[in-house]
Amino acid sequence: MLLAVCLAWPLAAGETASSIGAELRQISLDPEACYRVRDLTLEKEDLRIYFTDGHLIFTRPIAGQRIAALYSGSGPGDDAEVLLRPPDRSERAGLAAATGSPNLNEHFHSAILVFTDGTAEALLKQIEAGEQKKDAETGLLLAGRMNEAIRNLSASFQVRLVLDLLTRDPSRGVFFSTVAGRQLGNFDLLYDPTLPEEIVAGQVSSNDSAAFRVWTSFQGRKRRRARTPEAADVVMENYRIEAELRPDLTLSVVTRLTAKARQRVSGALSFELAPAMDVVAARIDGQPAEVFRRESMRANLIGNRVNDPFLLVLPAPMEAGSSHEIEFVHSGKVIRPAGNNVYYVGARTNWYPSRGYHFTTYDLTFKVPKELRVVATGDIAEERVEGEWRIARRRSTSPVRLAGFNIGEYEGVELTRAGFQVQVFANRAVETALQAAPRTMILPPVWPARSTVPRPGQIVMAPSGQPPNPVARLNELAAEIASALEWMAAQFGPPPLKTLTVSPIPGNFGQGFPGLLYLSTISYLDEKERPAALQTARHYTFFSEILHAHETAHQWWGNLVISESYHDDWLTEALANYSALLVLERKKGAKALETSLEEYRDALRAPLPELKVDQKPPDPQGFEVNALELKQPEASQAQRKARTLESAGPITWGMRLHVETGPDPWRAITYDKGSWILHMLRRRMGDARFLAMLGELRKRYAYRGLTTEAFRELAAEFSPPGLPDADLENFFDNWVYSTGIPTIEVSSKVSGKAPAVQLAVTVKQSGVDDDFGVDLPVEIRFPGAAKPLVKWIRTGPEPATFTLKLKAAPAKVELAPGAGVLAVRK
């Protein structure tokens, strides 16, 4: 039997990314490549798929390759199976929460496969060796029913497929399958060697805003054993960006950069850009280059991307060690009016083409209408007015990972502290959404002359007084930010840039870029000018005390010390938030910090919204109704046990915890629990050691990626000698890699008289799994003594007790004082 295996065929003469994309949009199943198969196996490291019996039909070749197939097991006795075992406890817990089992072992009756990694060749070799029979008649039936589904799914990976078909490198090709399981319904499997974690299993959630729910995601065996991150093939450096803002708010941009190839690259390079920005033209070393851009919905969902991918087709390979100049011309409306001459920059991280975030330099020039001012990452190089235009240029004197900008009719102040320049700008008015609404008034009845019957009172709309003034608090806010910057620089070392520019943004959030902060307009307002719903003590603390300090701290945590992967993103957010709490503590005392931590604990214990699942059994026809339709399994026991936001998953799951509607577990766990983790480490170390650790963290990991394990090792270095759990492995196992907020009850009993006093202390723990156990200090204070006696005790499923012989009766016995443990105390 002769099989057409065309993996290594060269591209046809004149074939372009656009022509390949056009072929993909017309992809169809090939009845002449339909086989009755038995005992075929696909293995992608930890992922195994077995086609025991059924039909397998391939698509017609695209650019010389078969890049998709359909498995159908509709006949009696037909069956296929997928096996997947995550390598660690955290990922097995995630899979169990979604499916009810820590390992995936699911039989399925149909599947669509998309691949550029040699899967077609591997399967066809097995078919040839086993002398499987062709079945063109069944192929015609399957093609008639499933061609549309194949096209829809292929379109969801269109940019990636075109990239792989251009580069012709199976070792970096992708394998994807959407499977109609017999118990779990439809779910997705992905093996992609270009991702930091090659193996992903999960499910598309079909609701008002589609999202992908990751069940498990991890590195394959080879990379786990190698323990080395995948090196970038090409790094983008030396960004030079010229942007012009037209009166209609269209931003026209020319982005120039230097591409340095670390290995030989051919075919195309992938970039990302805001969906609102169109790439008009591109050049490589002065020569026009093709740009290919199409929507890739499924790939974006699985990758949790907000940017659109596009391809820059290389006219010739880039050799290892070579440098090339790339130029993009792009434009779009990424700025929108918020009313009252206030503007909202929507594409803050993706307004220019990027290819991953690497430390490099930026030279930014903006041309805007003269009544506007633009602020951006970097130090001021020049600013001038020419006719009706204002031209501003900013340059980063040190490498940064990304560059942002903001724009408005600003007034500003400037301060210098400890050699650093702080510029704070405010809009002259607030956005429409924050304008005080007119008050509804009912005027008293009017008694007309010569009448004993009053006219009804009139309902009128009266002005509510002076509109909120964001400029009034400008000097106060600038002084607070400068003070926070100065203190942090003294503790952590210098920030990456000497100029910190602060500007307002509509909304209730903030963002910290290198040298540029976005602060909610609410932070600029006096508390009485804020919306009534935000005039609470907690909102005051957030908008007036925490937000600006948190974003300032990102100059170190997130812009200088970066996270290695999404598993480690919690570190930069938690470090920034706890740094803000330290500033709050310096200003208002320990009680203010502990009050915030108590609020964080209560937020973590808020109810987790119940998962809405479809209790219907899977459609026996599988993908015939809708190849992308979601069918969710019945809620598992693990899901039913999840009652609080904190129980949604460990902090290392990062954005996998995020939900679009209702209370967001990601936000609560990352910011609130992350701050608690750092506070508990501080209480364990003591203030001096803790601050010394933060200083060493900045020194050791500046311009480097920080992992959670590296942070544990560093924290262990600064832990006082003689404490239990010296390597902090138990601490991290319970608080970082797992979930649980215990309820703790401590009791003490004193017997005997001085000098033969006996103290018995018992700690009871509940509300967590039996394997949850942490070391906690018990402080025993005596009258007149400056320092307490400290005894450590480990909690567990059974009450923990210790006894001490003392010379005098204690004045106070306290477990983990100073908010030393994230727990509910009885």
PDB file of C-alpha atoms in Angstrom, residues 381-584:
ATOM      1  CA  ALA A 381      14.461  63.900  26.075  1.00  0.00           C
ATOM      2  CA  GLU A 382      12.559  66.869  24.680  1.00  0.00           C
ATOM      3  CA  GLU A 383       9.132  68.508  24.549  1.00  0.00           C
ATOM      4  CA  ARG A 384       8.150  71.397  22.306  1.00  0.00           C
ATOM      5  CA  VAL A 385       5.174  72.961  20.510  1.00  0.00           C
ATOM      6  CA  GLU A 386       5.282  73.413  16.721  1.00  0.00           C
ATOM      7  CA  GLY A 387       2.241  75.235  15.360  1.00  0.00           C
ATOM      8  CA  GLU A 388      -0.797  73.148  16.226  1.00  0.00           C
ATOM      9  CA  TRP A 389       1.217  70.185  17.462  1.00  0.00           C
ATOM     10  CA  ARG A 390       3.048  69.196  20.589  1.00  0.00           C
ATOM     11  CA  ILE A 391       6.044  66.891  20.164  1.00  0.00           C
ATOM     12  CA  ALA A 392       7.323  64.884  23.118  1.00  0.00           C
ATOM     13  CA  ARG A 393      10.184  62.422  23.231  1.00  0.00           C
ATOM     14  CA  ARG A 394      11.026  59.958  25.994  1.00  0.00           C
ATOM     15  CA  ARG A 395      13.947  57.547  26.227  1.00  0.00           C
ATOM     16  CA  SER A 396      14.593  54.719  28.664  1.00  0.00           C
ATOM     17  CA  THR A 397      18.103  55.019  30.032  1.00  0.00           C
ATOM     18  CA  SER A 398      17.982  51.474  31.422  1.00  0.00           C
ATOM     19  CA  PRO A 399      16.494  48.334  29.843  1.00  0.00           C
ATOM     20  CA  VAL A 400      12.782  47.808  30.431  1.00  0.00           C
ATOM     21  CA  ARG A 401      10.363  45.104  29.276  1.00  0.00           C
ATOM     22  CA  LEU A 402       7.615  47.251  27.789  1.00  0.00           C
ATOM     23  CA  ALA A 403       6.652  50.851  27.182  1.00  0.00           C
ATOM     24  CA  GLY A 404       3.363  52.588  27.844  1.00  0.00           C
ATOM     25  CA  PHE A 405       1.920  56.048  27.340  1.00  0.00           C
ATOM     26  CA  ASN A 406      -1.001  58.175  28.498  1.00  0.00           C
ATOM     27  CA  ILE A 407      -2.617  61.322  27.185  1.00  0.00           C
ATOM     28  CA  GLY A 408      -4.844  64.113  28.408  1.00  0.00           C
ATOM     29  CA  GLU A 409      -5.334  67.809  29.118  1.00  0.00           C
ATOM     30  CA  TYR A 410      -3.053  67.648  32.118  1.00  0.00           C
ATOM     31  CA  GLU A 411      -1.861  69.845  34.909  1.00  0.00           C
ATOM     32  CA  GLY A 412       1.169  68.575  36.767  1.00  0.00           C
ATOM     33  CA  VAL A 413       3.632  68.954  39.583  1.00  0.00           C
ATOM     34  CA  GLU A 414       7.211  67.760  39.855  1.00  0.00           C
ATOM     35  CA  LEU A 415       9.231  66.665  42.882  1.00  0.00           C
ATOM     36  CA  THR A 416      12.766  65.404  43.370  1.00  0.00           C
ATOM     37  CA  ARG A 417      13.513  62.891  46.100  1.00  0.00           C
ATOM     38  CA  ALA A 418      16.801  61.069  46.723  1.00  0.00           C
ATOM     39  CA  GLY A 419      17.958  61.804  43.173  1.00  0.00           C
ATOM     40  CA  PHE A 420      14.727  60.564  41.543  1.00  0.00           C
ATOM     41  CA  GLN A 421      12.283  62.763  39.651  1.00  0.00           C
ATOM     42  CA  VAL A 422       8.562  62.295  40.335  1.00  0.00           C
ATOM     43  CA  GLN A 423       6.059  63.869  37.939  1.00  0.00           C
ATOM     44  CA  VAL A 424       2.367  63.633  38.769  1.00  0.00           C
ATOM     45  CA  PHE A 425      -0.268  64.730  36.260  1.00  0.00           C
ATOM     46  CA  ALA A 426      -4.018  65.185  36.686  1.00  0.00           C
ATOM     47  CA  ASN A 427      -6.818  65.849  34.254  1.00  0.00           C
ATOM     48  CA  ARG A 428      -8.498  69.226  34.663  1.00  0.00           C
ATOM     49  CA  ALA A 429     -11.885  67.524  34.911  1.00  0.00           C
ATOM     50  CA  VAL A 430     -13.172  64.073  35.705  1.00  0.00           C
ATOM     51  CA  GLU A 431     -14.611  61.678  33.170  1.00  0.00           C
ATOM     52  CA  THR A 432     -18.358  61.760  32.639  1.00  0.00           C
ATOM     53  CA  ALA A 433     -18.898  58.641  34.722  1.00  0.00           C
ATOM     54  CA  LEU A 434     -17.604  60.438  37.837  1.00  0.00           C
ATOM     55  CA  GLN A 435     -19.531  63.634  37.402  1.00  0.00           C
ATOM     56  CA  ALA A 436     -21.962  64.170  40.238  1.00  0.00           C
ATOM     57  CA  ALA A 437     -25.458  63.355  39.034  1.00  0.00           C
ATOM     58  CA  PRO A 438     -28.101  66.065  39.441  1.00  0.00           C
ATOM     59  CA  ARG A 439     -30.225  65.697  42.544  1.00  0.00           C
ATOM     60  CA  THR A 440     -33.938  65.031  42.226  1.00  0.00           C
ATOM     61  CA  MET A 441     -35.902  67.621  44.197  1.00  0.00           C
ATOM     62  CA  ILE A 442     -39.631  68.073  44.894  1.00  0.00           C
ATOM     63  CA  LEU A 443     -40.481  71.728  45.400  1.00  0.00           C
ATOM     64  CA  PRO A 444     -43.094  72.510  48.091  1.00  0.00           C
ATOM     65  CA  PRO A 445     -46.706  73.134  47.051  1.00  0.00           C
ATOM     66  CA  VAL A 446     -47.526  76.571  45.721  1.00  0.00           C
ATOM     67  CA  TRP A 447     -50.678  78.414  46.925  1.00  0.00           C
ATOM     68  CA  PRO A 448     -51.913  80.495  43.994  1.00  0.00           C
ATOM     69  CA  ALA A 449     -53.636  83.818  44.711  1.00  0.00           C
ATOM     70  CA  ARG A 450     -57.387  83.663  45.339  1.00  0.00           C
ATOM     71  CA  SER A 451     -57.297  79.836  45.705  1.00  0.00           C
ATOM     72  CA  THR A 452     -57.670  77.441  48.614  1.00  0.00           C
ATOM     73  CA  VAL A 453     -56.291  74.487  46.608  1.00  0.00           C
ATOM     74  CA  PRO A 454     -52.523  74.223  46.330  1.00  0.00           C
ATOM     75  CA  ARG A 455     -50.841  73.131  43.157  1.00  0.00           C
ATOM     76  CA  PRO A 456     -48.807  69.889  43.442  1.00  0.00           C
ATOM     77  CA  GLY A 457     -45.142  70.196  44.193  1.00  0.00           C
ATOM     78  CA  GLN A 458     -42.939  70.186  41.117  1.00  0.00           C
ATOM     79  CA  ILE A 459     -40.225  67.572  40.477  1.00  0.00           C
ATOM     80  CA  VAL A 460     -37.073  69.275  39.215  1.00  0.00           C
ATOM     81  CA  MET A 461     -33.442  68.330  38.601  1.00  0.00           C
ATOM     82  CA  ALA A 462     -31.181  70.585  40.605  1.00  0.00           C
ATOM     83  CA  PRO A 463     -27.405  70.884  40.207  1.00  0.00           C
ATOM     84  CA  SER A 464     -25.550  68.811  42.772  1.00  0.00           C
ATOM     85  CA  GLY A 465     -22.929  71.446  43.463  1.00  0.00           C
ATOM     86  CA  GLN A 466     -19.387  71.854  42.205  1.00  0.00           C
ATOM     87  CA  PRO A 467     -18.082  68.986  40.014  1.00  0.00           C
ATOM     88  CA  PRO A 468     -15.257  66.851  41.436  1.00  0.00           C
ATOM     89  CA  ASN A 469     -11.867  68.491  41.038  1.00  0.00           C
ATOM     90  CA  PRO A 470      -9.002  66.033  40.325  1.00  0.00           C
ATOM     91  CA  VAL A 471      -6.419  68.827  40.480  1.00  0.00           C
ATOM     92  CA  ALA A 472      -7.193  69.807  44.089  1.00  0.00           C
ATOM     93  CA  ARG A 473      -5.412  66.783  45.577  1.00  0.00           C
ATOM     94  CA  LEU A 474      -2.524  66.841  43.103  1.00  0.00           C
ATOM     95  CA  ASN A 475       0.162  68.171  45.455  1.00  0.00           C
ATOM     96  CA  GLU A 476      -0.873  65.857  48.281  1.00  0.00           C
ATOM     97  CA  LEU A 477      -0.850  62.822  45.995  1.00  0.00           C
ATOM     98  CA  ALA A 478       2.526  63.758  44.531  1.00  0.00           C
ATOM     99  CA  ALA A 479       4.038  64.078  48.019  1.00  0.00           C
ATOM    100  CA  GLU A 480       2.686  60.655  49.030  1.00  0.00           C
ATOM    101  CA  ILE A 481       4.049  58.958  45.902  1.00  0.00           C
ATOM    102  CA  ALA A 482       7.432  60.654  46.255  1.00  0.00           C
ATOM    103  CA  SER A 483       7.624  59.595  49.894  1.00  0.00           C
ATOM    104  CA  ALA A 484       6.742  55.975  49.026  1.00  0.00           C
ATOM    105  CA  LEU A 485       9.312  55.933  46.211  1.00  0.00           C
ATOM    106  CA  GLU A 486      12.010  57.340  48.472  1.00  0.00           C
ATOM    107  CA  TRP A 487      11.359  54.779  51.222  1.00  0.00           C
ATOM    108  CA  MET A 488      11.227  51.851  48.800  1.00  0.00           C
ATOM    109  CA  ALA A 489      14.443  52.935  47.115  1.00  0.00           C
ATOM    110  CA  ALA A 490      16.104  53.008  50.537  1.00  0.00           C
ATOM    111  CA  GLN A 491      14.887  49.483  51.301  1.00  0.00           C
ATOM    112  CA  PHE A 492      15.102  47.742  47.921  1.00  0.00           C
ATOM    113  CA  GLY A 493      17.734  49.698  46.005  1.00  0.00           C
ATOM    114  CA  PRO A 494      17.242  52.084  43.064  1.00  0.00           C
ATOM    115  CA  PRO A 495      14.289  51.628  40.669  1.00  0.00           C
ATOM    116  CA  PRO A 496      14.969  50.899  36.982  1.00  0.00           C
ATOM    117  CA  LEU A 497      14.461  54.505  35.789  1.00  0.00           C
ATOM    118  CA  LYS A 498      15.273  57.844  37.398  1.00  0.00           C
ATOM    119  CA  THR A 499      11.953  59.409  36.365  1.00  0.00           C
ATOM    120  CA  LEU A 500       8.592  58.189  37.631  1.00  0.00           C
ATOM    121  CA  THR A 501       5.600  59.695  35.854  1.00  0.00           C
ATOM    122  CA  VAL A 502       2.097  59.305  37.275  1.00  0.00           C
ATOM    123  CA  SER A 503      -1.069  59.901  35.280  1.00  0.00           C
ATOM    124  CA  PRO A 504      -4.824  59.295  35.700  1.00  0.00           C
ATOM    125  CA  ILE A 505      -6.907  56.662  33.979  1.00  0.00           C
ATOM    126  CA  PRO A 506     -10.699  56.268  33.996  1.00  0.00           C
ATOM    127  CA  GLY A 507     -11.832  53.254  35.991  1.00  0.00           C
ATOM    128  CA  ASN A 508     -11.238  51.815  39.440  1.00  0.00           C
ATOM    129  CA  PHE A 509      -7.808  50.247  38.886  1.00  0.00           C
ATOM    130  CA  GLY A 510      -4.150  51.107  38.564  1.00  0.00           C
ATOM    131  CA  GLN A 511      -1.190  49.765  36.608  1.00  0.00           C
ATOM    132  CA  GLY A 512       2.538  50.109  37.129  1.00  0.00           C
ATOM    133  CA  PHE A 513       4.755  50.286  34.045  1.00  0.00           C
ATOM    134  CA  PRO A 514       8.489  51.027  34.023  1.00  0.00           C
ATOM    135  CA  GLY A 515       8.686  54.707  34.882  1.00  0.00           C
ATOM    136  CA  LEU A 516       4.943  55.211  34.321  1.00  0.00           C
ATOM    137  CA  LEU A 517       1.983  54.709  36.639  1.00  0.00           C
ATOM    138  CA  TYR A 518      -1.682  54.693  35.711  1.00  0.00           C
ATOM    139  CA  LEU A 519      -3.853  55.644  38.694  1.00  0.00           C
ATOM    140  CA  SER A 520      -7.618  55.583  38.881  1.00  0.00           C
ATOM    141  CA  THR A 521      -9.136  59.060  38.733  1.00  0.00           C
ATOM    142  CA  ILE A 522     -10.814  58.155  42.031  1.00  0.00           C
ATOM    143  CA  SER A 523      -7.409  58.308  43.737  1.00  0.00           C
ATOM    144  CA  TYR A 524      -7.148  61.973  42.726  1.00  0.00           C
ATOM    145  CA  LEU A 525     -10.418  62.931  44.402  1.00  0.00           C
ATOM    146  CA  ASP A 526     -11.181  63.926  47.951  1.00  0.00           C
ATOM    147  CA  GLU A 527     -13.205  61.194  49.631  1.00  0.00           C
ATOM    148  CA  LYS A 528     -16.363  63.344  49.713  1.00  0.00           C
ATOM    149  CA  GLU A 529     -16.171  63.815  45.931  1.00  0.00           C
ATOM    150  CA  ARG A 530     -16.107  60.093  45.219  1.00  0.00           C
ATOM    151  CA  PRO A 531     -19.213  58.083  44.301  1.00  0.00           C
ATOM    152  CA  ALA A 532     -21.289  57.303  47.377  1.00  0.00           C
ATOM    153  CA  ALA A 533     -20.680  53.560  47.059  1.00  0.00           C
ATOM    154  CA  LEU A 534     -16.934  54.195  47.427  1.00  0.00           C
ATOM    155  CA  GLN A 535     -17.163  56.318  50.554  1.00  0.00           C
ATOM    156  CA  THR A 536     -16.340  53.476  52.930  1.00  0.00           C
ATOM    157  CA  ALA A 537     -13.322  52.927  55.136  1.00  0.00           C
ATOM    158  CA  ARG A 538     -12.089  50.039  53.000  1.00  0.00           C
ATOM    159  CA  HIS A 539     -12.430  51.980  49.745  1.00  0.00           C
ATOM    160  CA  TYR A 540     -10.698  54.970  51.320  1.00  0.00           C
ATOM    161  CA  THR A 541      -7.743  52.810  52.306  1.00  0.00           C
ATOM    162  CA  PHE A 542      -7.543  51.285  48.839  1.00  0.00           C
ATOM    163  CA  PHE A 543      -7.819  54.454  46.729  1.00  0.00           C
ATOM    164  CA  SER A 544      -6.051  56.861  49.083  1.00  0.00           C
ATOM    165  CA  GLU A 545      -3.390  54.672  50.730  1.00  0.00           C
ATOM    166  CA  ILE A 546      -2.772  51.395  48.887  1.00  0.00           C
ATOM    167  CA  LEU A 547      -3.219  51.912  45.143  1.00  0.00           C
ATOM    168  CA  HIS A 548      -0.508  54.488  44.452  1.00  0.00           C
ATOM    169  CA  ALA A 549       2.010  52.720  46.706  1.00  0.00           C
ATOM    170  CA  HIS A 550       1.207  49.336  45.125  1.00  0.00           C
ATOM    171  CA  GLU A 551       1.810  50.661  41.610  1.00  0.00           C
ATOM    172  CA  THR A 552       4.953  52.463  42.737  1.00  0.00           C
ATOM    173  CA  ALA A 553       6.275  49.181  44.157  1.00  0.00           C
ATOM    174  CA  HIS A 554       5.891  47.595  40.729  1.00  0.00           C
ATOM    175  CA  GLN A 555       8.961  49.593  39.688  1.00  0.00           C
ATOM    176  CA  TRP A 556      10.874  46.880  41.565  1.00  0.00           C
ATOM    177  CA  TRP A 557       8.469  43.930  41.639  1.00  0.00           C
ATOM    178  CA  GLY A 558       7.363  43.259  38.077  1.00  0.00           C
ATOM    179  CA  ASN A 559       9.482  45.753  36.151  1.00  0.00           C
ATOM    180  CA  LEU A 560      12.934  45.021  37.578  1.00  0.00           C
ATOM    181  CA  VAL A 561      12.456  41.616  39.204  1.00  0.00           C
ATOM    182  CA  ILE A 562      10.130  39.643  36.943  1.00  0.00           C
ATOM    183  CA  SER A 563       8.319  36.346  37.274  1.00  0.00           C
ATOM    184  CA  GLU A 564       9.663  33.345  35.387  1.00  0.00           C
ATOM    185  CA  SER A 565       6.213  32.008  34.424  1.00  0.00           C
ATOM    186  CA  TYR A 566       2.538  32.473  35.151  1.00  0.00           C
ATOM    187  CA  HIS A 567       2.993  30.131  38.119  1.00  0.00           C
ATOM    188  CA  ASP A 568       5.218  32.805  39.658  1.00  0.00           C
ATOM    189  CA  ASP A 569       3.184  35.912  38.761  1.00  0.00           C
ATOM    190  CA  TRP A 570       1.728  35.962  42.263  1.00  0.00           C
ATOM    191  CA  LEU A 571       5.128  36.957  43.604  1.00  0.00           C
ATOM    192  CA  THR A 572       5.346  40.317  41.840  1.00  0.00           C
ATOM    193  CA  GLU A 573       1.745  41.229  42.695  1.00  0.00           C
ATOM    194  CA  ALA A 574       2.021  40.072  46.306  1.00  0.00           C
ATOM    195  CA  LEU A 575       5.366  41.828  46.771  1.00  0.00           C
ATOM    196  CA  ALA A 576       3.934  45.062  45.343  1.00  0.00           C
ATOM    197  CA  ASN A 577       0.832  44.860  47.502  1.00  0.00           C
ATOM    198  CA  TYR A 578       2.703  44.017  50.691  1.00  0.00           C
ATOM    199  CA  SER A 579       5.171  46.823  50.001  1.00  0.00           C
ATOM    200  CA  ALA A 580       2.156  49.141  49.906  1.00  0.00           C
ATOM    201  CA  LEU A 581       0.982  47.706  53.219  1.00  0.00           C
ATOM    202  CA  LEU A 582       4.410  48.432  54.693  1.00  0.00           C
ATOM    203  CA  VAL A 583       4.041  52.052  53.580  1.00  0.00           C
ATOM    204  CA  LEU A 584       0.578  52.122  55.162  1.00  0.00           C
TER     205      LEU A 584
END
